[in-house]
Coordinates of C-alpha atoms in Angstrom, one line a residue:
Chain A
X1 CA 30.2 87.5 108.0
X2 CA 32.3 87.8 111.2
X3 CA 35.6 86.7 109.6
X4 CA 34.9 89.5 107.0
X5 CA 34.3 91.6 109.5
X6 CA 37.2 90.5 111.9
X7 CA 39.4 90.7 108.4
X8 CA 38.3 94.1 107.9
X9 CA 39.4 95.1 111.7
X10 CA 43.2 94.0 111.1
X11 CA 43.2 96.0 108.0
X12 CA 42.4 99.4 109.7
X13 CA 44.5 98.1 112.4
X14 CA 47.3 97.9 109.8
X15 CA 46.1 101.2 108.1
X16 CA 46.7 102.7 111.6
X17 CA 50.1 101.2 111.9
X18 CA 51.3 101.9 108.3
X19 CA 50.3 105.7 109.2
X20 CA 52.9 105.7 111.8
X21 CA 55.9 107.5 110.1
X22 CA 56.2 110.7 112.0
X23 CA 54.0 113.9 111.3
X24 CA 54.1 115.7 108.4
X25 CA 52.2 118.5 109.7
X26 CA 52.1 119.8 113.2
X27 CA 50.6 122.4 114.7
X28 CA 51.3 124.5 118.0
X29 CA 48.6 126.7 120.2
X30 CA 47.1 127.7 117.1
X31 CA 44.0 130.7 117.8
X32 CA 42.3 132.6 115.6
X33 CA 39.5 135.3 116.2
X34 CA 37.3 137.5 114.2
X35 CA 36.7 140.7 115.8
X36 CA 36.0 140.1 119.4
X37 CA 34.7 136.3 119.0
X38 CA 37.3 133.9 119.6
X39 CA 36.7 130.8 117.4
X40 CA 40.3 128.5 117.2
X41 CA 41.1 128.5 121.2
X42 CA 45.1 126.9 121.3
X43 CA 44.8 124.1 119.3
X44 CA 47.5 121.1 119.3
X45 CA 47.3 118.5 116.1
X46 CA 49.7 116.3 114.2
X47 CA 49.1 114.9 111.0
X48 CA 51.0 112.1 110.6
X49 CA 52.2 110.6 106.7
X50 CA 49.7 108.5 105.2
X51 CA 47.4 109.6 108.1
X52 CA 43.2 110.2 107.6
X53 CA 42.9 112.5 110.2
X54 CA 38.8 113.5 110.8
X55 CA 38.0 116.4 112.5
X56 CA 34.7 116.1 114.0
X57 CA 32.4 118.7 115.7
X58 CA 29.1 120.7 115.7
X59 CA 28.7 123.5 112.5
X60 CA 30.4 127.1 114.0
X61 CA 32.9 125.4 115.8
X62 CA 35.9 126.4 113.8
X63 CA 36.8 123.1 111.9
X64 CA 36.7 125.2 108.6
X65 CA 38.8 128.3 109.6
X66 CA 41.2 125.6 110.9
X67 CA 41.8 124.0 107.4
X68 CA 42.1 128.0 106.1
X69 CA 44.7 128.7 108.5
X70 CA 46.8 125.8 107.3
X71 CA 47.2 126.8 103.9
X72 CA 47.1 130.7 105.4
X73 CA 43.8 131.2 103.9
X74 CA 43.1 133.0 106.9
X75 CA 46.1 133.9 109.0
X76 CA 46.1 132.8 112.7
X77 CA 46.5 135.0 115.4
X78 CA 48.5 132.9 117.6
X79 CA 50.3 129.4 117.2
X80 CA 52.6 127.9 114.4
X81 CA 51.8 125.7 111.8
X82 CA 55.0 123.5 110.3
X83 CA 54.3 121.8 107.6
X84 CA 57.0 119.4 106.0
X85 CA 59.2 121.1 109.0
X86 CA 58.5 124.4 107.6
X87 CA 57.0 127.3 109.2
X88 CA 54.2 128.4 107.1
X89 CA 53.6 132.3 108.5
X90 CA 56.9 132.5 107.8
X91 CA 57.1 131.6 104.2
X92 CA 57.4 134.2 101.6
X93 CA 55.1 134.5 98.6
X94 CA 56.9 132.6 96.1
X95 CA 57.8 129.6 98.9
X96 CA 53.9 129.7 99.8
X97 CA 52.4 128.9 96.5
X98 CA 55.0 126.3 96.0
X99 CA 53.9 124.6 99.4
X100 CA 50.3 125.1 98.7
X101 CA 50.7 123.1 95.4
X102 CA 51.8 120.1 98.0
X103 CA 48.5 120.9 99.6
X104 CA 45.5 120.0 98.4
X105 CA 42.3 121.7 98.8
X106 CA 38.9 120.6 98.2
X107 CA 36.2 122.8 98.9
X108 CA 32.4 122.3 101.1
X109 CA 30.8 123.0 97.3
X110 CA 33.9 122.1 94.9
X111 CA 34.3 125.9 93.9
X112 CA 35.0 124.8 90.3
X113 CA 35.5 127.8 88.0
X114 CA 31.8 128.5 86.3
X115 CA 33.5 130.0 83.4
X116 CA 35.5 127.3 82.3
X117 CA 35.3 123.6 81.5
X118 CA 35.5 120.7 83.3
X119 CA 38.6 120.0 81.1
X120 CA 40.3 123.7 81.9
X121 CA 39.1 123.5 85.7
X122 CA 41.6 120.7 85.6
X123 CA 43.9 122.3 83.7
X124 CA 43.8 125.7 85.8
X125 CA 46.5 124.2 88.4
X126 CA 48.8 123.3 85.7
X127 CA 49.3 126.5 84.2
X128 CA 52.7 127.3 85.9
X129 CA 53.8 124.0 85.6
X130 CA 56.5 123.0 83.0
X131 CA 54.3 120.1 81.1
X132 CA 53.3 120.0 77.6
X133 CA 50.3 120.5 76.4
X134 CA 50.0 116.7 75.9
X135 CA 51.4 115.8 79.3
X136 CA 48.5 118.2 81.2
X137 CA 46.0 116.6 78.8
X138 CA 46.9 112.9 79.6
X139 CA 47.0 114.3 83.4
X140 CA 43.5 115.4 83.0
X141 CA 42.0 112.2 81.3
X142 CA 44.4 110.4 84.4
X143 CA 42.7 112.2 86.9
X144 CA 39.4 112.1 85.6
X145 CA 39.2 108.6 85.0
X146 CA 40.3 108.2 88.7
X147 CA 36.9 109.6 89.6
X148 CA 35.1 108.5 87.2
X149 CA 34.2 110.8 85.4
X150 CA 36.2 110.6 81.7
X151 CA 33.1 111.1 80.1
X152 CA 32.6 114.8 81.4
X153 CA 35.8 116.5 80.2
X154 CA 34.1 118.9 78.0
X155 CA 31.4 119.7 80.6
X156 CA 30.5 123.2 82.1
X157 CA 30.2 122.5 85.6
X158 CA 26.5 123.8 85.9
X159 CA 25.9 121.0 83.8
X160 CA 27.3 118.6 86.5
X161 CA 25.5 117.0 89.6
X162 CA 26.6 117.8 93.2
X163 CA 28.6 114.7 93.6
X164 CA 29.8 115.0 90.3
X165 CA 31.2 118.7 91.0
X166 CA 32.5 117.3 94.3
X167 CA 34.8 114.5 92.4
X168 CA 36.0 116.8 89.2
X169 CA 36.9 119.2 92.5
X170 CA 38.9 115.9 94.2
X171 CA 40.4 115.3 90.8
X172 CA 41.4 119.1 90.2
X173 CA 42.6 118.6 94.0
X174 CA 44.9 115.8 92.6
X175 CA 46.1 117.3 89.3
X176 CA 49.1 118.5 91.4
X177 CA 49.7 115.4 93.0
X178 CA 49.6 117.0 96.4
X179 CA 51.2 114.9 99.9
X180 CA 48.3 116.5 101.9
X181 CA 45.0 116.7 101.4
X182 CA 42.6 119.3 103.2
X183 CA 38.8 118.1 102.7
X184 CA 36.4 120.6 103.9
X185 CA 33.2 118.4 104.5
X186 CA 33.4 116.6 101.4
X187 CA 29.7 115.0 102.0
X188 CA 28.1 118.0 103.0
X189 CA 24.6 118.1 101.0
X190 CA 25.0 114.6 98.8
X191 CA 22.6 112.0 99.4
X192 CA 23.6 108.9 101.2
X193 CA 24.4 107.2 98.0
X194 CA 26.8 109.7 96.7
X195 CA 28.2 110.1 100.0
X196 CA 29.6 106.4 100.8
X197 CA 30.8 107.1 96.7
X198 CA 33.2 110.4 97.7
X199 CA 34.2 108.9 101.0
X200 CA 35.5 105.1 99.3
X201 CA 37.0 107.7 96.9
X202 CA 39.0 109.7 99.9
X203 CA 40.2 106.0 100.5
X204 CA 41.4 105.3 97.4
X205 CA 43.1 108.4 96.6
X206 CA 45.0 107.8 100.0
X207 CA 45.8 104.4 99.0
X208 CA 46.4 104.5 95.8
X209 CA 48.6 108.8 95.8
X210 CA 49.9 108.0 99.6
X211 CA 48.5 110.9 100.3
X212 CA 47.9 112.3 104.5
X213 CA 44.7 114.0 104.9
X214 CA 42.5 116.1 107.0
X215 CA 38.9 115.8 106.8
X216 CA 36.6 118.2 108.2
X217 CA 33.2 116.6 108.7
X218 CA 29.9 116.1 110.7
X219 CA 28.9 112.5 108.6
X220 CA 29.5 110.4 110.8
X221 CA 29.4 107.7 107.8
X222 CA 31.7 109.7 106.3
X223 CA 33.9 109.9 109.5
X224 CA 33.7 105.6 110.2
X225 CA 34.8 105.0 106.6
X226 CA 37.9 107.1 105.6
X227 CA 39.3 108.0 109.4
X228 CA 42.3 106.4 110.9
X229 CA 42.3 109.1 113.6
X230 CA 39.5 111.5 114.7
X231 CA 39.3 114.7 116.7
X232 CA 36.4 115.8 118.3
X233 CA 35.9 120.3 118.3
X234 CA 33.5 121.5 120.8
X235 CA 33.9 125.8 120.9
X236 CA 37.2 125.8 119.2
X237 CA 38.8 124.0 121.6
X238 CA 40.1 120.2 120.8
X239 CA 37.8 118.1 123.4
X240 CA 38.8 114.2 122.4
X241 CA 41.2 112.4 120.2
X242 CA 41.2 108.4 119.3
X243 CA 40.5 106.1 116.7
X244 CA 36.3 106.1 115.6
X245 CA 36.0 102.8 118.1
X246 CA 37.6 104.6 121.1
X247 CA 35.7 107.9 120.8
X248 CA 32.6 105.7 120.4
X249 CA 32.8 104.3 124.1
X250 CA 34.2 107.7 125.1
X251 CA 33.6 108.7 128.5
X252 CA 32.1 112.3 127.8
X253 CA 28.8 112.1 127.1
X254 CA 28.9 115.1 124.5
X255 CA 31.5 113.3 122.2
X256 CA 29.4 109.9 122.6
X257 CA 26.3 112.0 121.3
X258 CA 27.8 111.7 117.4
X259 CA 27.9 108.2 117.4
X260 CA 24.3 107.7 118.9
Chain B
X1 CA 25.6 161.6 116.3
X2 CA 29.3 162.6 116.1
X3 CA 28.5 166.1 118.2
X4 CA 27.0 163.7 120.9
X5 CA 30.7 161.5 121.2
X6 CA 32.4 165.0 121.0
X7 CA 30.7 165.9 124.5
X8 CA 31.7 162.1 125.8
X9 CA 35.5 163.0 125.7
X10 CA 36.2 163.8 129.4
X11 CA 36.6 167.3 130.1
X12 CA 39.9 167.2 132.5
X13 CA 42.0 166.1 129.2
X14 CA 43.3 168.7 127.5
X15 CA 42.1 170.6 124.6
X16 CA 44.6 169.5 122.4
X17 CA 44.5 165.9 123.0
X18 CA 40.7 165.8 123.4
X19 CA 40.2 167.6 119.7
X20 CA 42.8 165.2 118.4
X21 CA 41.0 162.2 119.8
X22 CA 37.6 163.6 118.9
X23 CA 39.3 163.5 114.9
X24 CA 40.4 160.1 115.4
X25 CA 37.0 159.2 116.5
X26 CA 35.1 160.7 113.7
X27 CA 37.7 159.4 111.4
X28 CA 37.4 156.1 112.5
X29 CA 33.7 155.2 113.3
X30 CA 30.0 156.1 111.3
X31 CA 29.9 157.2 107.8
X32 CA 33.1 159.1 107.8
X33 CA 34.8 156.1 109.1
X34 CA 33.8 154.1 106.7
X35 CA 34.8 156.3 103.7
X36 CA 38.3 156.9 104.9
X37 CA 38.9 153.1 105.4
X38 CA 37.4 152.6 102.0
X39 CA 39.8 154.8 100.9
X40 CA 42.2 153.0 102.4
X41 CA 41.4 150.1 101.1
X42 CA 41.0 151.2 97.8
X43 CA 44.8 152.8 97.6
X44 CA 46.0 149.6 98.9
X45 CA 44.1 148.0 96.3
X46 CA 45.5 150.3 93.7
X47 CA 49.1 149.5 95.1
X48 CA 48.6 145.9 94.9
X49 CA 47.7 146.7 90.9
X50 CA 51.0 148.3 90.0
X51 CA 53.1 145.2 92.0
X52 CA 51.3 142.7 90.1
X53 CA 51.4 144.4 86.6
X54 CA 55.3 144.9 86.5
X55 CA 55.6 141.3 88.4
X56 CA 56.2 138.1 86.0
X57 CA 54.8 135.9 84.8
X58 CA 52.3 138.3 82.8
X59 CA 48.8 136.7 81.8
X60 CA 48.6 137.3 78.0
X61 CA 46.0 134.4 77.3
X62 CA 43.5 135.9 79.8
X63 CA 44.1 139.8 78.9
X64 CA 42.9 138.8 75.2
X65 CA 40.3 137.0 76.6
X66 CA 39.1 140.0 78.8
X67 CA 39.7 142.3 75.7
X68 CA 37.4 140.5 73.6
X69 CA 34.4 140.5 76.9
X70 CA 35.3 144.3 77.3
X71 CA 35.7 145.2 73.2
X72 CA 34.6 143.1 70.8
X73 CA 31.5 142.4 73.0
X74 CA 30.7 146.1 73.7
X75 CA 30.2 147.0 70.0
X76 CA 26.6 147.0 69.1
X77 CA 25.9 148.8 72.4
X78 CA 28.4 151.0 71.9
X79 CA 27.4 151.6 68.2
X80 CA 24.0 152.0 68.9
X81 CA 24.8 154.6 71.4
X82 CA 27.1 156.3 69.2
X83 CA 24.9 156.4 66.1
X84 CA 21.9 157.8 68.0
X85 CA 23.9 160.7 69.7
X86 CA 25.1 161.9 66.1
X87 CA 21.5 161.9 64.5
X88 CA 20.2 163.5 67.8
X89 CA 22.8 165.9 68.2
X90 CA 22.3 167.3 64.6
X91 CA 18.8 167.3 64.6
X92 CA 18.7 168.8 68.0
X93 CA 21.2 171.5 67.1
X94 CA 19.9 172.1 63.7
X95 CA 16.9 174.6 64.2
X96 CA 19.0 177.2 66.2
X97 CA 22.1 177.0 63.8
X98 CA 20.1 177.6 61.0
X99 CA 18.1 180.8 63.1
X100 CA 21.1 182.4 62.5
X101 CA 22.1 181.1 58.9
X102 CA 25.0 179.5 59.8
X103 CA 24.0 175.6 59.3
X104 CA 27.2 174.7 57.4
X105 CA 28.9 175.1 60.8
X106 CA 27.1 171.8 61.9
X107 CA 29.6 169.2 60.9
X108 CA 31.9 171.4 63.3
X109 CA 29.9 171.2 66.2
X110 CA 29.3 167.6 65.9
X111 CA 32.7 167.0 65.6
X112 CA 34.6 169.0 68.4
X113 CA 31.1 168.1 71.0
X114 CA 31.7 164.4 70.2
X115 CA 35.2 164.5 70.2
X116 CA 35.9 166.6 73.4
X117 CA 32.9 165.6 75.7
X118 CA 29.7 164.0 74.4
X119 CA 32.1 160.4 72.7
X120 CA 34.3 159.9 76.0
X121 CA 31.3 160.6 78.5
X122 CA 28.6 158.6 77.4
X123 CA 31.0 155.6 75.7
X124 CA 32.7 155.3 79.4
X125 CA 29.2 155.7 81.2
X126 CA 27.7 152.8 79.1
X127 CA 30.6 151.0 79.3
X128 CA 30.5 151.6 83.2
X129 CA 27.1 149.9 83.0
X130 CA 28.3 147.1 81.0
X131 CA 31.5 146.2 81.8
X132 CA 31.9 147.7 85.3
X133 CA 28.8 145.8 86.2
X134 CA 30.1 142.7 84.8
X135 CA 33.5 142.6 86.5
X136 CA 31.8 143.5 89.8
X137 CA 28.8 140.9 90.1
X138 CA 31.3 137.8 88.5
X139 CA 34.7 138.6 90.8
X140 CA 31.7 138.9 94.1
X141 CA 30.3 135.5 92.9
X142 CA 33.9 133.9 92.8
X143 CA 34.2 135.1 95.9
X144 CA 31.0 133.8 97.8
X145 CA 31.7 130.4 96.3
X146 CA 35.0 130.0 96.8
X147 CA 36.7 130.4 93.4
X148 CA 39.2 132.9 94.2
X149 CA 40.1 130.6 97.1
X150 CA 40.6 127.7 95.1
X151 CA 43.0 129.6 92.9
X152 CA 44.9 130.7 95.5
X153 CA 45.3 127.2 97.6
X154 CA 46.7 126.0 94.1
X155 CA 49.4 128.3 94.2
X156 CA 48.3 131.1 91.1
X157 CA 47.8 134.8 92.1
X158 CA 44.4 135.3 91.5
X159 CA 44.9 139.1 92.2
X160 CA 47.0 139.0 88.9
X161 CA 45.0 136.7 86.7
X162 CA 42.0 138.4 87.7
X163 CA 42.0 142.0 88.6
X164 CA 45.3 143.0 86.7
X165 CA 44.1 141.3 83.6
X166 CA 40.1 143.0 84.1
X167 CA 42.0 146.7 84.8
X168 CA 44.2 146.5 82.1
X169 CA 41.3 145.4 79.6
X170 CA 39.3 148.5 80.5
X171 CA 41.9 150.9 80.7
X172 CA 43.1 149.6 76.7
X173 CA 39.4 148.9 75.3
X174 CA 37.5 151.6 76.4
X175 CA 39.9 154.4 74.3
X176 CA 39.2 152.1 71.7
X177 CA 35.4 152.1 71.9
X178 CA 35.2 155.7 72.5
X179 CA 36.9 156.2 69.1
X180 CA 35.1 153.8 67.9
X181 CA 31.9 155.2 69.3
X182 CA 33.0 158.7 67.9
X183 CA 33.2 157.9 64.2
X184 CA 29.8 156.6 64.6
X185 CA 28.8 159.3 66.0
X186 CA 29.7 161.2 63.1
X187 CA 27.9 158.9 60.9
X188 CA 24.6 159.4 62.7
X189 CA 25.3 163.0 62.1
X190 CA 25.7 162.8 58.7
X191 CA 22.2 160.9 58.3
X192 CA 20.8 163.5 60.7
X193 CA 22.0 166.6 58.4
X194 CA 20.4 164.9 55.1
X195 CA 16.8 164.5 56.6
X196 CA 15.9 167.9 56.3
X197 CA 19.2 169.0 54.0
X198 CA 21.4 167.7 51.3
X199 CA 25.4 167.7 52.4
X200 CA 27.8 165.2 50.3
X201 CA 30.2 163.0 52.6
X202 CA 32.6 164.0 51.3
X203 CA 31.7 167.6 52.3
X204 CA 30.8 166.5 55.7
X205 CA 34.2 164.6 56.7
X206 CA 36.0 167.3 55.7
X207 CA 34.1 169.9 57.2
X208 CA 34.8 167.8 60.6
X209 CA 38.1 167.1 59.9
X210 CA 39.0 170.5 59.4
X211 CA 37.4 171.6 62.6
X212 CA 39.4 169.2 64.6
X213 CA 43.0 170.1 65.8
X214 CA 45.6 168.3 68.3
X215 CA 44.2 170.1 71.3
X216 CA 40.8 168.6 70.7
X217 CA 42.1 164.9 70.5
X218 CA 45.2 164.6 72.7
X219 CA 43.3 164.8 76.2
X220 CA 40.1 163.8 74.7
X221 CA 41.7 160.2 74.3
X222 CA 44.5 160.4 77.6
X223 CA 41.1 160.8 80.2
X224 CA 39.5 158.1 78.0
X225 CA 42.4 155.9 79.3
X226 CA 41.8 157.0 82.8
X227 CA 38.2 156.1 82.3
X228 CA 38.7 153.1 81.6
X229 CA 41.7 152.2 84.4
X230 CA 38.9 153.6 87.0
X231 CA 36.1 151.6 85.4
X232 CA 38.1 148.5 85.6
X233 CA 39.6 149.4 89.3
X234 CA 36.4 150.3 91.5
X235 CA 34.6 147.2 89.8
X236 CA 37.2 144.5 90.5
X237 CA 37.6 145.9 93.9
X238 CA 34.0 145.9 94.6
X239 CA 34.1 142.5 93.8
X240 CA 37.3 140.9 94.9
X241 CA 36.7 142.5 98.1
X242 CA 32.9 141.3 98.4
X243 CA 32.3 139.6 101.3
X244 CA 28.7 139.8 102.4
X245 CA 27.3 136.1 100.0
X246 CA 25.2 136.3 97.5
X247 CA 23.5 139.7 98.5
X248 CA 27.2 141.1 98.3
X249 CA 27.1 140.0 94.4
X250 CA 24.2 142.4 93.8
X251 CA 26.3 145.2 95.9
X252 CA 29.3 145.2 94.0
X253 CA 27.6 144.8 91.0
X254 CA 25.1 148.0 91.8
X255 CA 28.6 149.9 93.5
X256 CA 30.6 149.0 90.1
X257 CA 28.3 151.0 88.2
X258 CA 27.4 154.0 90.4
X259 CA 30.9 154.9 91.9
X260 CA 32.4 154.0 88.8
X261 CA 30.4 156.6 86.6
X262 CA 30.9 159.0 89.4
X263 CA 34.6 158.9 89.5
X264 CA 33.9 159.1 85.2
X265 CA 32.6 162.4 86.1
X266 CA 35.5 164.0 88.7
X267 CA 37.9 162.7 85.9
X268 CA 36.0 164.5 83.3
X269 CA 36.0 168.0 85.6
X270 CA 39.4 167.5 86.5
X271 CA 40.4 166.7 82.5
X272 CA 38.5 169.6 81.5
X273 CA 39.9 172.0 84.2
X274 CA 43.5 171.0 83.2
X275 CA 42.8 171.6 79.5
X276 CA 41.8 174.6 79.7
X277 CA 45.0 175.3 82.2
X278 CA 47.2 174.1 79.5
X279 CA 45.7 175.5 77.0
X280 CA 46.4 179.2 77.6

């Protein structure tokens, strides 16, 4: 039992080694208010490539409107946000939606269209896309058999659980085959069951697409299993930074509180 | 409430600048506030519209797909609506036309009220209901859950595959259901006149035909356009711009409907004025 357990320490020491090929996203003194609340205060983060990167914190803090920001959701008031090198405030429409199809999205509740099946939720991304109608179907089956879910292409999404919504959302996510991915609590309201399910599936999809990813979370479960690299938001400020062990012996006893 | 900020401003500015910052405040705060930013918003909106309509790559699939919710799904209520305004109309009509002996003129009447007023008003009203309320409460619920978001972080213009598409489908289906709505109208008249009388059809059509000239279509079916472009426009922007969860859904639904058959109304003024401008 120890040797599986040292053996599973030199493979995230590895994970953390092989995630060591400079950032593909950085950003700069980032803020961003609404009205007179202040709720991103200067915030300084790297993603590297290949990189699970958790953002941890209470709810209200800001870890949501800092994912929006990236893909200029929301626009920041102050800071810069490179991504690949590029500025993204400074991208014009056309050069936006081709970086956003490089970022991945997944949403707290999967916001799969209601309207439409699970097959044409998939499909939805592909539309401007140059494939054939056979190459975006085999894509779907592809993607949908990564999550396993094959069997539910011709399902509405009411007719779907909530960790079944989340994973057709995580596959829709991947349709475009994005570098980045941007989860916004991707456990949020799953049992614990379904929510070890999602996070080994964050794992695979990094190992498997080589994919760098933020994920905004308060399951600490969640956290432990897919992050090479936390940070810890208290008041829209970024208050600690480390690996899960470090911030678990963390000096402050507000960051130790999440581990307790 | 706005008298008691007017005697706020300081009294050693001057006149000039204090009445000209008393305008900005009313402009800009309470109800009047509110109005002109909606305003703003709104034209912005409207902007935003035209950009995206003459911008490739144009939605074909998805403007079918709204012409057959708008149209094709609109036509028993519309029908209905139609059918019972043409029997009502005669039958309400009848007893004073015939007072004065001249009940052959009925197929006239029904024909230019239908055409000019009665088919345009009610068809865009219900349709305003319908349709309006439909746009409205499903663009809000994208919204609150996300939808329009996840569109947009995959790099397709919701504005354009939603609103354009919804705006356009109004503004070409509801012309089409108010003519629609009018020949059934004409129908229900028909059945109307034989309950108490005997007229052939063929009598009847051409009795309504005959009554009907250019000047009675033409801008009967242009403000049937602008309808329909208004229907489409206040519900999509109730809806795309809902932002208050899943109460906001019921708001833009409820707004859809109300401002939307209130701007069906100013049209119809101003339509009517300008006709009878023209027409002299």
């Amino acid at each position: 039992m120890e040797k599986v357990k040292e053996k599973k320490e030199t493979d995230e020491e590895k994970d953390v080694k092989d995630t060591d090929k400079g950032p593909v996203m950085e950003i700069t003194h980032l803020s961003k208010g609404f009205d007179a609340k202040q709720i991103l205060k200067d915030i300084n983060l790297t993603l590297n490539k290949g990189e699970n990167l958790v953002v941890l914190g209470k709810s209200g803090t800001g870890k949501s409107v800092l994912i929006k920001c990236i893909v200029r959701l929301l626009e920041p008031d102050k800071g810069k946000i490179k991504v690949f090198g590029k500025d993204m405030s400074a991208l014009k429409d056309t050069e936006l939606n081709d970086m956003r199809k490089k970022i991945g999205f997944l949403f707290q509740h999967a916001a799969l269209y209601d309207s439409m099946s699970v097959r044409d939720n998939l499909k939805f991304p592909l539309r401007v896309s140059d494939k054939t109608d056979k190459e975006k179907e085999d894509l779907v089956v592809e993607m949908l058999e990564s999550v396993g879910l094959a069997d539910a292409i011709d399902k509405m999404p009411s007719e779907l659980s909530g960790g079944m919504q989340k994973r057709i959302g995580l596959a829709r996510t991947m349709i475009l085959k994005p570098e980045i991915i941007l989860y916004d609590e991707p456990t949020t309201g799953l049992d614990p069951v379904t929510c070890k399910e999602i996070s080994n599936l964050i794992l695979e999809v990094q190992k498997k697409y080589k994919t760098s990813s933020i994920i905004i979370t308060h399951d600490m479960e969640c956290a432990r299993t897919t992050s090479n690299r936390m940070v810890v938001m208290k008041e829209g400020v970024v208050v600690a930074e480390g690996t899960y062990k470090e911030l678990q012996k963390s000096e402050d006893e507000w960051v130790r509180s999440f581990f307790e | 409430m706005s008298k008691s900020k007017t005697q706020s401003v300081p009294a050693k500015k001057s006149n000039q600048i204090s009445v000209y910052e008393n305008l900005v405040e009313r402009v800009t705060t309470g109800d009047t506030g509110e109005f002109f930013m909606e305003v703003a918003q709104l034209s912005k909106f409207t902007i935003n519209f035209f950009k995206n309509l003459f911008r490739p790559s144009f939605e074909f699939r998805e403007l079918m797909r709204q012409c057959y919710v708008a149209g094709y799904k609109s036509l028993s209520l519309v029908a209905i609506t139609g059918f019972i305004m043409g029997v009502v109309l005669t039958i309400q009509t009848r007893p004073t036309l015939a007072r004065f002996g001249a009940e052959s003129l009925i197929p006239g009447m029904i024909a230019v009220s239908i055409v000019r007023e009665i088919g345009p008003v009610i068809t865009a009203l219900i349709c305003a209901g319908k349709i309006g309320s439909g746009i409205g409460a499903e663009l809000a619920s994208m919204k609150v859950t996300e939808q329009i978001d996840a569109m947009e972080v995959s790099g397709i213009n919701p504005f354009k595959y939603l609103v354009v598409t919804r705006i356009l489908s109004t503004t070409l289906m509801i012309p089409v259901l108010v003519i629609f709505a009018d020949f059934i109208a004409f129908m229900g008249g028909f059945l109307g006149i034989n309950i108490l009388g005997d007229v052939g059809i063929r009598f009847y059509f051409t009795q309504i035909f005959n009554s009907l000239d250019y000047n009675d279509l033409m801008p009967a079916v242009i403000k049937t356009f602008f309808f329909g472009y208004f229907v489409g426009l206040v519900a999509c922007y109730k809806g795309y711009t809902s932002n208050k969860g899943t109460e906001g859904v019921g708001q833009a639904a409820n707004s859809a409907v109300v401002i939307g058959s209130l701007c069906i109304f100013v049209i119809d003024a101003i339509a009517v004025q300008l006709t009878s401008l023209l027409g002299k």
